[in-house]
GROMACS .gro file of C-alpha atoms in nm:
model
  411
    1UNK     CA    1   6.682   3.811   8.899
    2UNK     CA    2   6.543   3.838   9.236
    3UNK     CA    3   6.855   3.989   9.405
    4UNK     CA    4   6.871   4.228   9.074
    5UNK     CA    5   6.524   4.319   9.173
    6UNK     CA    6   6.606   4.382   9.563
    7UNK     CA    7   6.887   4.596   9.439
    8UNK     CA    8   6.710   4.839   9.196
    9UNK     CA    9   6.401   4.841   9.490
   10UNK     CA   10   6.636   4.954   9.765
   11UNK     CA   11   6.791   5.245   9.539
   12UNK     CA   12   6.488   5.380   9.498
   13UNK     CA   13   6.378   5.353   9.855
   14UNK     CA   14   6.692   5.448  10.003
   15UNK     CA   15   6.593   5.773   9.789
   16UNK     CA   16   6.266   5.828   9.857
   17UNK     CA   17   6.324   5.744  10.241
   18UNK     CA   18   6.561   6.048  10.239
   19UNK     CA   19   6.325   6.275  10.016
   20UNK     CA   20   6.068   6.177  10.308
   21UNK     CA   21   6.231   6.231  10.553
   22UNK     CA   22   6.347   6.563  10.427
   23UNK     CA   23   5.934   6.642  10.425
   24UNK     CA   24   5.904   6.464  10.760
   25UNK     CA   25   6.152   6.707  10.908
   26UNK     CA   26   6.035   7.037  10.777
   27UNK     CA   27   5.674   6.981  10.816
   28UNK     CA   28   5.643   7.086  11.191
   29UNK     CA   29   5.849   7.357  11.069
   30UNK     CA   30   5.566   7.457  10.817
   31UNK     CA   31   5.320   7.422  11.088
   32UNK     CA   32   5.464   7.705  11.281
   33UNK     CA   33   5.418   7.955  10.963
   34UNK     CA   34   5.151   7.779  10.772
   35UNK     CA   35   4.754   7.751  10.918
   36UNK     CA   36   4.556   7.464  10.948
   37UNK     CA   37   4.301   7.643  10.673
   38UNK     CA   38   4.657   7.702  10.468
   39UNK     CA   39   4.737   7.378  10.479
   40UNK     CA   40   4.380   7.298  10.356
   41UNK     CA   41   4.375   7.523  10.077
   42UNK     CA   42   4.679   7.388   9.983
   43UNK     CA   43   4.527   6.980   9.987
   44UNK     CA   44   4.234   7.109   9.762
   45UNK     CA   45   4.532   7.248   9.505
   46UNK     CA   46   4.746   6.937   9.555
   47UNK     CA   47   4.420   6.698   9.527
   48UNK     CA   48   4.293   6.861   9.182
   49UNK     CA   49   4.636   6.876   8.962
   50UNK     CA   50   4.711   6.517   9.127
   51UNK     CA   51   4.340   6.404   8.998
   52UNK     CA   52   4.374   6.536   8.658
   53UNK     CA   53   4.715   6.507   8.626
   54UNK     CA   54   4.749   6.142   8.636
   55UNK     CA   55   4.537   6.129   8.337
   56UNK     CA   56   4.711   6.402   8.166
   57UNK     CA   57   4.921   6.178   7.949
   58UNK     CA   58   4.646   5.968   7.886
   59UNK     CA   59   4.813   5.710   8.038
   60UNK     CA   60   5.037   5.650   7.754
   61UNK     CA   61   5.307   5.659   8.000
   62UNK     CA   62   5.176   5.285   8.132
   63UNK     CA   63   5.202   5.174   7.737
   64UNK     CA   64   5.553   5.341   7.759
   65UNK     CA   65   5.654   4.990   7.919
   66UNK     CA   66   5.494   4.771   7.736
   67UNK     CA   67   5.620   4.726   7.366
   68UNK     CA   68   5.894   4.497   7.275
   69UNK     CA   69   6.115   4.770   7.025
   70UNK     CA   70   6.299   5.044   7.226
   71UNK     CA   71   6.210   5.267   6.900
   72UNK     CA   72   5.813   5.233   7.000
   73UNK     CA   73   5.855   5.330   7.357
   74UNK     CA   74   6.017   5.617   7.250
   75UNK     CA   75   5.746   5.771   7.055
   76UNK     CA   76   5.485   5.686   7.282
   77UNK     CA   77   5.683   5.881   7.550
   78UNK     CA   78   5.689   6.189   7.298
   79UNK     CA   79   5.273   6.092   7.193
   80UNK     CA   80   5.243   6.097   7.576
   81UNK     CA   81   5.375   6.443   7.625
   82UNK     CA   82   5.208   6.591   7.334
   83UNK     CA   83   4.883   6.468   7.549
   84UNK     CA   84   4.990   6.613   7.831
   85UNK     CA   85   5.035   6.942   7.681
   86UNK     CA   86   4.675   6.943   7.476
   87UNK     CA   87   4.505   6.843   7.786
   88UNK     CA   88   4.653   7.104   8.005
   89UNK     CA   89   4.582   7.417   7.728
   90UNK     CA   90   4.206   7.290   7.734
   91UNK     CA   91   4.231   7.304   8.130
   92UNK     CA   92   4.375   7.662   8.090
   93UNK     CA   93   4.091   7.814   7.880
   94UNK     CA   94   3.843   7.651   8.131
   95UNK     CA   95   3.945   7.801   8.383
   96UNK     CA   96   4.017   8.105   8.215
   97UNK     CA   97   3.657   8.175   8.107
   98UNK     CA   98   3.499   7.969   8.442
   99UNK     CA   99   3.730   8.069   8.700
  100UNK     CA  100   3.504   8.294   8.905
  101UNK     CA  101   3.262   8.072   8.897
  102UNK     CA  102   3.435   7.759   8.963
  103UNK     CA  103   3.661   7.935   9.236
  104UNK     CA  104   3.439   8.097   9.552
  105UNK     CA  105   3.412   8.033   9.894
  106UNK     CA  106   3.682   7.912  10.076
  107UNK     CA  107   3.877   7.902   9.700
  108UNK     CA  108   3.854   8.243   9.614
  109UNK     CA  109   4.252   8.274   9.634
  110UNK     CA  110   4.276   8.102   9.298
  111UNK     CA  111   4.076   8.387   9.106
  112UNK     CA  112   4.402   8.539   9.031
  113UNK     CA  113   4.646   8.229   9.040
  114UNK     CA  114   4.415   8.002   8.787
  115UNK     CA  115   4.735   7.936   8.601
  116UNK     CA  116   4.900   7.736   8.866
  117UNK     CA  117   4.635   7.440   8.812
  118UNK     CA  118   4.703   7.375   8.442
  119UNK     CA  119   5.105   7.429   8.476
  120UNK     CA  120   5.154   7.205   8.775
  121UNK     CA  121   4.898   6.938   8.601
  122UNK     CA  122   5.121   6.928   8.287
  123UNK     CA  123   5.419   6.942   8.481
  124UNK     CA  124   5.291   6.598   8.686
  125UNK     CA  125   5.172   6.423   8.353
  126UNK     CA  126   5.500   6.519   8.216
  127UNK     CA  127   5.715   6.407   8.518
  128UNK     CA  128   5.507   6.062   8.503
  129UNK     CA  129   5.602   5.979   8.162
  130UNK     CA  130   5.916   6.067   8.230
  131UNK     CA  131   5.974   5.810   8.536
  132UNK     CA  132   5.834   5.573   8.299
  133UNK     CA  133   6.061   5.584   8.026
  134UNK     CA  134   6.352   5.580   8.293
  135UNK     CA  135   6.214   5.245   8.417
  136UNK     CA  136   6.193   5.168   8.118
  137UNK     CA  137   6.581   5.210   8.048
  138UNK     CA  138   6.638   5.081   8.424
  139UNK     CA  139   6.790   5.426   8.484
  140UNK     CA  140   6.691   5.370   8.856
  141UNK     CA  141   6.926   5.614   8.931
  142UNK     CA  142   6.804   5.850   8.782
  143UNK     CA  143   6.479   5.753   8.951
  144UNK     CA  144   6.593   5.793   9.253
  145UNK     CA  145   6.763   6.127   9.184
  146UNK     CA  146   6.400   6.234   9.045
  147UNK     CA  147   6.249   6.170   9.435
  148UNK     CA  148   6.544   6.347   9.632
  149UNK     CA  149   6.486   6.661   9.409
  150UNK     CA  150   6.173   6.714   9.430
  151UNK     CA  151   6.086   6.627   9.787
  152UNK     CA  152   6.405   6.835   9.893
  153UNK     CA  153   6.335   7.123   9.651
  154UNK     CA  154   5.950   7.122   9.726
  155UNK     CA  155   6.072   7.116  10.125
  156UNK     CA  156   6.297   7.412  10.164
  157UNK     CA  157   6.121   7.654   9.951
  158UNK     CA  158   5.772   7.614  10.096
  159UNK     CA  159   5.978   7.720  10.426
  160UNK     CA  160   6.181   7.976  10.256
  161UNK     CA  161   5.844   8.161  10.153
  162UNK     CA  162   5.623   8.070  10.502
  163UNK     CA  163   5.906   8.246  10.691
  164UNK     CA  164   5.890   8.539  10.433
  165UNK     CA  165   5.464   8.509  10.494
  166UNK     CA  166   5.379   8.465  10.193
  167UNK     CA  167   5.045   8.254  10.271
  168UNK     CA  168   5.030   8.051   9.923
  169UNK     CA  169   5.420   7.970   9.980
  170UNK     CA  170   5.318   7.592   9.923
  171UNK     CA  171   5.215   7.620   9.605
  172UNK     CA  172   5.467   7.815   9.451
  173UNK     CA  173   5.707   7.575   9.662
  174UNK     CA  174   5.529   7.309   9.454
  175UNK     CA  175   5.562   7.463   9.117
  176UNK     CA  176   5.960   7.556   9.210
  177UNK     CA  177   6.019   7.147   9.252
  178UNK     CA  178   5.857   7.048   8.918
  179UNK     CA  179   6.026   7.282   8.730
  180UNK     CA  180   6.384   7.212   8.887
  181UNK     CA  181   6.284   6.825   8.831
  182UNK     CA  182   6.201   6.871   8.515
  183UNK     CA  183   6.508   7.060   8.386
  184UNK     CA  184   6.739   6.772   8.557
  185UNK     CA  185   6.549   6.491   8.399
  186UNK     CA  186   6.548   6.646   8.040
  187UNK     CA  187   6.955   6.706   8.043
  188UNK     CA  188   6.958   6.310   8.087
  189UNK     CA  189   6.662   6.249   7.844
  190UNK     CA  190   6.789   6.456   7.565
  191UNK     CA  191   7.107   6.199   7.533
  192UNK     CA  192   6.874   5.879   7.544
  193UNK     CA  193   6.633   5.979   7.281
  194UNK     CA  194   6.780   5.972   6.871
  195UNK     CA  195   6.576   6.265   6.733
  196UNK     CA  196   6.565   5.998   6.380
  197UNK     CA  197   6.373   5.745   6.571
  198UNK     CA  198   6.100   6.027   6.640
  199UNK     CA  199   5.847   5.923   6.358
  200UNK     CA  200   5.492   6.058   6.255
  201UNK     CA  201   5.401   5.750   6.158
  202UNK     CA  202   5.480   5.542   6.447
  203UNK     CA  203   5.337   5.819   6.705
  204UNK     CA  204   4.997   5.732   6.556
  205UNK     CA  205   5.037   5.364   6.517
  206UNK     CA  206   5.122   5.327   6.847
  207UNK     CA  207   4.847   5.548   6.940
  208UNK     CA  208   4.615   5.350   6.766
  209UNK     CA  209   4.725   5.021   6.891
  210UNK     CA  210   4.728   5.145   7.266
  211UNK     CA  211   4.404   5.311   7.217
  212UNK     CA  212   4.231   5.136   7.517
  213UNK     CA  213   4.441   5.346   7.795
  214UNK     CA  214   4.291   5.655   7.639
  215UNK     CA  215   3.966   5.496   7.649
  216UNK     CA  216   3.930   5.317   7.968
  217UNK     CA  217   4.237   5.376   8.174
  218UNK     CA  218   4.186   5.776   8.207
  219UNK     CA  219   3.853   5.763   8.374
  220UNK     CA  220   3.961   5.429   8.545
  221UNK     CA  221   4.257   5.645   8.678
  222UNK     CA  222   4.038   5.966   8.690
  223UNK     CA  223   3.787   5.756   9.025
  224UNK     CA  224   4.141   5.568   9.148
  225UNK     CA  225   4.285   5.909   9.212
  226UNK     CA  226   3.955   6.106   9.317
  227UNK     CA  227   3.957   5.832   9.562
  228UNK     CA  228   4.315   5.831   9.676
  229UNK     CA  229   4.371   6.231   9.660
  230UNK     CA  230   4.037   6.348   9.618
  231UNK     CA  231   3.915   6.254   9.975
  232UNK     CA  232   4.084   6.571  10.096
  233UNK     CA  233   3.792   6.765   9.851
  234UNK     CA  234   3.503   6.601  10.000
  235UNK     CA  235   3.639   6.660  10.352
  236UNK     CA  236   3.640   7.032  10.263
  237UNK     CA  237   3.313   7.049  10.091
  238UNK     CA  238   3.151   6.830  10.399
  239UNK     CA  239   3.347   6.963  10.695
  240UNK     CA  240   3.569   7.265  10.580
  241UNK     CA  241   3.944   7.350  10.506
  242UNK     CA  242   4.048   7.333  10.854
  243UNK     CA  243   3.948   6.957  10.894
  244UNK     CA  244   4.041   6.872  10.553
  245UNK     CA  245   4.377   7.041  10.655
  246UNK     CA  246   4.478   6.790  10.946
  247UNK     CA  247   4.375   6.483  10.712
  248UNK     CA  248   4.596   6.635  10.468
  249UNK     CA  249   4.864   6.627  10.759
  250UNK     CA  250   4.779   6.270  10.866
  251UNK     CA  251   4.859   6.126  10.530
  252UNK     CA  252   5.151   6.355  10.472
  253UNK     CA  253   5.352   6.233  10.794
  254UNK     CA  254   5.191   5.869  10.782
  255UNK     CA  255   5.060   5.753  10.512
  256UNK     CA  256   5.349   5.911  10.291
  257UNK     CA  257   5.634   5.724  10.468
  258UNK     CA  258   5.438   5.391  10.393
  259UNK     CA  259   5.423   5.479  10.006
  260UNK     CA  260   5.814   5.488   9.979
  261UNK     CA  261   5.837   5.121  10.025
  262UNK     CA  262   5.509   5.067   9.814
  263UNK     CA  263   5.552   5.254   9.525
  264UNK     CA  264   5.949   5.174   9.535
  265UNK     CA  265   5.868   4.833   9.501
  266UNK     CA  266   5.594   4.903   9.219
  267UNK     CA  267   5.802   5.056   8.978
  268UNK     CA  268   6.083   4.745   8.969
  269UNK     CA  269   5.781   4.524   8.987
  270UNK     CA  270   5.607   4.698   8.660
  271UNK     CA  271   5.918   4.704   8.457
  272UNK     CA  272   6.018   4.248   8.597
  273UNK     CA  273   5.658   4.169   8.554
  274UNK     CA  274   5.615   4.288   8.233
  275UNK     CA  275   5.951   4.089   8.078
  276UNK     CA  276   5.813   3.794   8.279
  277UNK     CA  277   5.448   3.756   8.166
  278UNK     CA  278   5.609   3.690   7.819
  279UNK     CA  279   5.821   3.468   7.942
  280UNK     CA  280   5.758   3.248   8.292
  281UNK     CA  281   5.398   3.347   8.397
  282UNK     CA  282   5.442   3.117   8.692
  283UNK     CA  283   5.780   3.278   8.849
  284UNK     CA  284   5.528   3.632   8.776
  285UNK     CA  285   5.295   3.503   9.008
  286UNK     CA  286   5.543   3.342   9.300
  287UNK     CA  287   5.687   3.694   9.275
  288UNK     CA  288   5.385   3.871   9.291
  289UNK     CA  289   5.283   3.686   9.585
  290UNK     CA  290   5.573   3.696   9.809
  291UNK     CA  291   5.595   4.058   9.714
  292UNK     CA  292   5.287   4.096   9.909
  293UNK     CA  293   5.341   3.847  10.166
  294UNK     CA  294   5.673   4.046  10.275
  295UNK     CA  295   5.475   4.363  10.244
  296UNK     CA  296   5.203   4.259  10.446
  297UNK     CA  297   5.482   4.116  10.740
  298UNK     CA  298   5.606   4.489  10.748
  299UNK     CA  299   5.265   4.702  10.729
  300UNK     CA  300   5.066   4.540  10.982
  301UNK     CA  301   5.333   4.634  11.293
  302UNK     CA  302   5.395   4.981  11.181
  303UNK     CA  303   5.060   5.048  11.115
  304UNK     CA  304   4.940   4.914  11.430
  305UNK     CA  305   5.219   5.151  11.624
  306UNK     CA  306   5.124   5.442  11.467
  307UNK     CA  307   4.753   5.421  11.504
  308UNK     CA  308   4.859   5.370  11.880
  309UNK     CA  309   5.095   5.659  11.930
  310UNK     CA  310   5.010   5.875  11.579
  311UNK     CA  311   4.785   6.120  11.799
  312UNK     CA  312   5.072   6.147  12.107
  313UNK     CA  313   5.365   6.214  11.880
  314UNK     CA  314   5.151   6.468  11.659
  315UNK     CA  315   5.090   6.679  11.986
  316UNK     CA  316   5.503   6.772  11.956
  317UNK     CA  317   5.358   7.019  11.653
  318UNK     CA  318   5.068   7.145  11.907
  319UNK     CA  319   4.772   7.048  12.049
  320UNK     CA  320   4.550   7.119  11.740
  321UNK     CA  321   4.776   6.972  11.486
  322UNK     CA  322   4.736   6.635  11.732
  323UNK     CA  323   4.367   6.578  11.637
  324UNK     CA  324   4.554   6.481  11.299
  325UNK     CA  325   4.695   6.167  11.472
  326UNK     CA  326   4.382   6.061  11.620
  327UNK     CA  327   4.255   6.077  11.215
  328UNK     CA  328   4.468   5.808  11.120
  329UNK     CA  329   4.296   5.526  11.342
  330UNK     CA  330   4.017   5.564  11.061
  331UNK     CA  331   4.180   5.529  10.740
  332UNK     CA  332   4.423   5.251  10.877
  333UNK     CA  333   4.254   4.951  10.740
  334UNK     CA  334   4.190   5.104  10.388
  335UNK     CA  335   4.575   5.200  10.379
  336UNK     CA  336   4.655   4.855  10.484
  337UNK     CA  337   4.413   4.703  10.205
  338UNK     CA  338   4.524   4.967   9.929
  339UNK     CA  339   4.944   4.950  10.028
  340UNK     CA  340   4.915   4.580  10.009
  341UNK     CA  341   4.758   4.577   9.651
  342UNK     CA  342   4.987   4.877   9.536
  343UNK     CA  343   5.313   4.754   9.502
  344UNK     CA  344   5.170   4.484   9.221
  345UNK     CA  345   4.891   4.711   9.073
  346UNK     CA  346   5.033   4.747   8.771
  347UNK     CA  347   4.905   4.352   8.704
  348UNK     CA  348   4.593   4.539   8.588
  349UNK     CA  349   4.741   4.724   8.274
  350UNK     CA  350   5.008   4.389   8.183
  351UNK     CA  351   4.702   4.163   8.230
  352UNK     CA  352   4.484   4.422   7.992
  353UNK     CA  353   4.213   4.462   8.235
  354UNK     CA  354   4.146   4.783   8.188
  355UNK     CA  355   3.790   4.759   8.198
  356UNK     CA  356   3.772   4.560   8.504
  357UNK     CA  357   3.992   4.832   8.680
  358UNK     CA  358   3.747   5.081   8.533
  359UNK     CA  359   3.489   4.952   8.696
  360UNK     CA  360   3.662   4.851   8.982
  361UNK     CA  361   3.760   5.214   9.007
  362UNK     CA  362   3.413   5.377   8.947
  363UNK     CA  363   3.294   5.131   9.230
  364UNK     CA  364   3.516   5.208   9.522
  365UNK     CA  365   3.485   5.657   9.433
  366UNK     CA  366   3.091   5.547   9.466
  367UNK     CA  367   3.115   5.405   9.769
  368UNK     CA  368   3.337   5.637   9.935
  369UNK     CA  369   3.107   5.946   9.826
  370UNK     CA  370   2.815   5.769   9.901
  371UNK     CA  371   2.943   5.708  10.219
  372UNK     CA  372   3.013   6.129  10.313
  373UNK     CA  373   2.700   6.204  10.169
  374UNK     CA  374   2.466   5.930  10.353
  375UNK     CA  375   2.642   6.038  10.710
  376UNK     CA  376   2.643   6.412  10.650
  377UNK     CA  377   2.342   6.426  10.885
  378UNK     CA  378   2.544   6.260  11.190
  379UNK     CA  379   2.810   6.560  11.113
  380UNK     CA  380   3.051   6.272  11.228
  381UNK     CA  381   3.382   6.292  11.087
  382UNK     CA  382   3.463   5.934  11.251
  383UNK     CA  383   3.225   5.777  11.182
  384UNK     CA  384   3.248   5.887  10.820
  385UNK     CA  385   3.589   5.797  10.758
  386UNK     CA  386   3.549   5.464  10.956
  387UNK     CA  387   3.253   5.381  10.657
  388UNK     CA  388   3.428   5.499  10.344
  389UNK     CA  389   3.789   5.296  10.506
  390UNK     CA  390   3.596   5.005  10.520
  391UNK     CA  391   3.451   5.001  10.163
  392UNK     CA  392   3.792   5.106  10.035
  393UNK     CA  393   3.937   4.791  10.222
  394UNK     CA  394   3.666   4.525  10.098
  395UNK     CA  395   3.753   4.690   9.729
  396UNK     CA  396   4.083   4.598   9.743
  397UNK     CA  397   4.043   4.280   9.872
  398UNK     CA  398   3.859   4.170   9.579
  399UNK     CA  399   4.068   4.337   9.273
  400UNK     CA  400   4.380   4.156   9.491
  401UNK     CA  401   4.172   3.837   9.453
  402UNK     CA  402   4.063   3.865   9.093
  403UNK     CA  403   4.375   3.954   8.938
  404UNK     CA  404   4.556   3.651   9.094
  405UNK     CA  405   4.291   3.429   8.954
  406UNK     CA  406   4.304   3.547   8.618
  407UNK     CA  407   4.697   3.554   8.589
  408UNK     CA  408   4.665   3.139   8.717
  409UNK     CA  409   4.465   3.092   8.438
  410UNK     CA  410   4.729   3.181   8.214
  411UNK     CA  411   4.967   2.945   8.378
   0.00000   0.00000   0.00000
């Protein structure tokens, strides 16, 4: 099982690492045509659809993994898109009778391009429970296919439209991915799914009986991405686009790279852990725990070099884009803590603590605003970071801890 498991985790990364470095490559490139306020505006477009779109589904596309009968999963994949598509029309007509009030400032672009927000946020809830119900099959090749195409799509058009000037190039470069994604994945969907086993009936039993990710894990989900992604939008509303624009960069060319093994990892883990916790509770855990142990053997070092060299090899894109680098030394021991806990975080929804990582989730946005809003006076973007990295890293600590100690109960 375990060499099964180290197969399927180094297809995906093998993919992902060459989607990333695909981004890697082509970002100093969008440096040269894109501004550090561009860049900016585009975080604050790539926060918000990543915030709301990973509660688009309402996070029917965890339950996709979780019932015994292929026939279920099905139609909670179709219930999850049917979601996705409800939610996304109510975000439309918001911002269709808000917009100018909700878009000023710094924002003002998105008057006239409203739409994009609701498209790309279906698009992402879509493309979620569409991964899932490919880990589901163990189509990891498809998977991996999935990261190449967008990362490689997303790449080359955003530089296609900065050379032609067109200043919200990133965003349409976005939206071009998705929908090329998207199109790909359904040509292989459409010969998995029996349109027979599509049933009325079943869409709302399986509703009903999964109710609790509608209830808890959306706003659970709703804090864990405002505090993952949404950090960018505080940064802007505390210290402005520009700034917000070299975190953005920071994450993008460090933080990124470590995801690929992380979330690689995660998506095997999800699909062995949940066949296990019916079945050997005890291997779950030795898993789970040398997952973390190898994880933490291979963090740690890189980590460590790039907080040491991140702002010296940053000053190749210039000598503004370099203060990015220096950003990193203060968000290194939260994206230790958090890349640690990632790669098994899906113990939460097997487990059915959905609550508890409602809570947990609430806690650690709280802190982390609490933390901008109770420096603001020191105008210290440091110092700020340093605070909120910290209370991120203590969170995730304790969720690590708790989990483990309620799965050895079951044993």
């Amino acid at each position: 099982m375990l060499n099964d498991f180290l197969k399927n985790t180094i297809k995906i990364m093998s993919s992902s690492s060459l989607a990333q470095l695909t981004v890697i490559c082509i970002t100093p490139l969008l440096t040269q045509f894109f501004s550090p306020e561009e860049f900016g505006i585009y975080a604050f477009y790539i926060s918000v659809c990543t915030i709301f779109g990973s509660i688009a589904n309402g996070k029917f596309d965890i339950a996709i993994m979780l019932p015994k009968k292929n026939i279920d999963s099905v139609n909670i994949f179709i219930l999850s898109i049917l979601i996705s598509f409800t939610f996304s029309v109510l975000i439309l007509i918001v911002l269709y009778l808000f917009k100018n009030l909700i878009f000023r400032n710094e924002y003002v672009v998105f008057v006239k391009l409203y739409y994009v927000f609701p498209i790309t946020i279906f698009f992402i809830g879509l493309n979620s429970s569409i991964l899932s119900f490919f880990n589901r099959q163990t189509a990891y090749n498809e998977i991996a296919k999935n990261n190449v195409i967008k990362s490689t799509t997303n790449s080359f058009s955003s530089l296609f439209l900065g050379i032609k000037k067109i200043a919200t190039g990133m965003i349409i470069g976005n939206l071009i991915s998705l929908t090329v994604t998207l199109l790909v994945n359904f040509s292989y969907i459409k010969n998995k799914i029996n349109k027979r086993d599509i049933k009325r009936t079943l869409i709302i039993s399986n509703f009903i009986k999964y109710i609790d990710f509608i209830r808890f894990s959306t706003i659970s989900n709703f804090f864990n991405s405002v505090s993952s992604f949404g950090i960018t939008t505080i940064i802007i509303l505390f210290f402005g686009p520009k700034v917000a624009g070299l975190y953005f960069l920071a994450e993008k060319i460090f933080a990124v790279p470590i995801s690929i093994l992380t979330s690689s990892i995660s998506q095997v883990y999800f699909e062995k852990a949940s066949r296990l916790f019916y079945r050997d509770k005890f291997e779950l855990l030795q898993l789970t725990l040398k997952i973390q142990k190898n994880i933490f053997k291979i963090l740690f070092p890189s980590l460590l070099f790039l907080c040491l060299l991140g702002e010296i090899l940053l000053n190749i894109l210039g000598e503004e884009w370099s203060k990015a680098g220096a950003i990193l030394k203060f968000i290194s021991v939260y994206i230790l803590f958090k890349n640690i806990y990632s790669p098994i975080s899906h113990i939460g929804d097997i487990l059915n603590k959905q609550k508890q990582l409602l809570l947990f989730n609430f806690s650690i946005f709280s802190f982390q605003v609490i933390s901008f809003v109770a420096l603001n006076n020191f105008n210290d973007l440091k110092l700020t970071l340093l605070t909120s990295s910290f209370f991120g890293a203590v969170h995730y600590i304790l969720l690590d801890y708790y989990m483990k100690k309620e799965l050895k109960k079951m044993i």
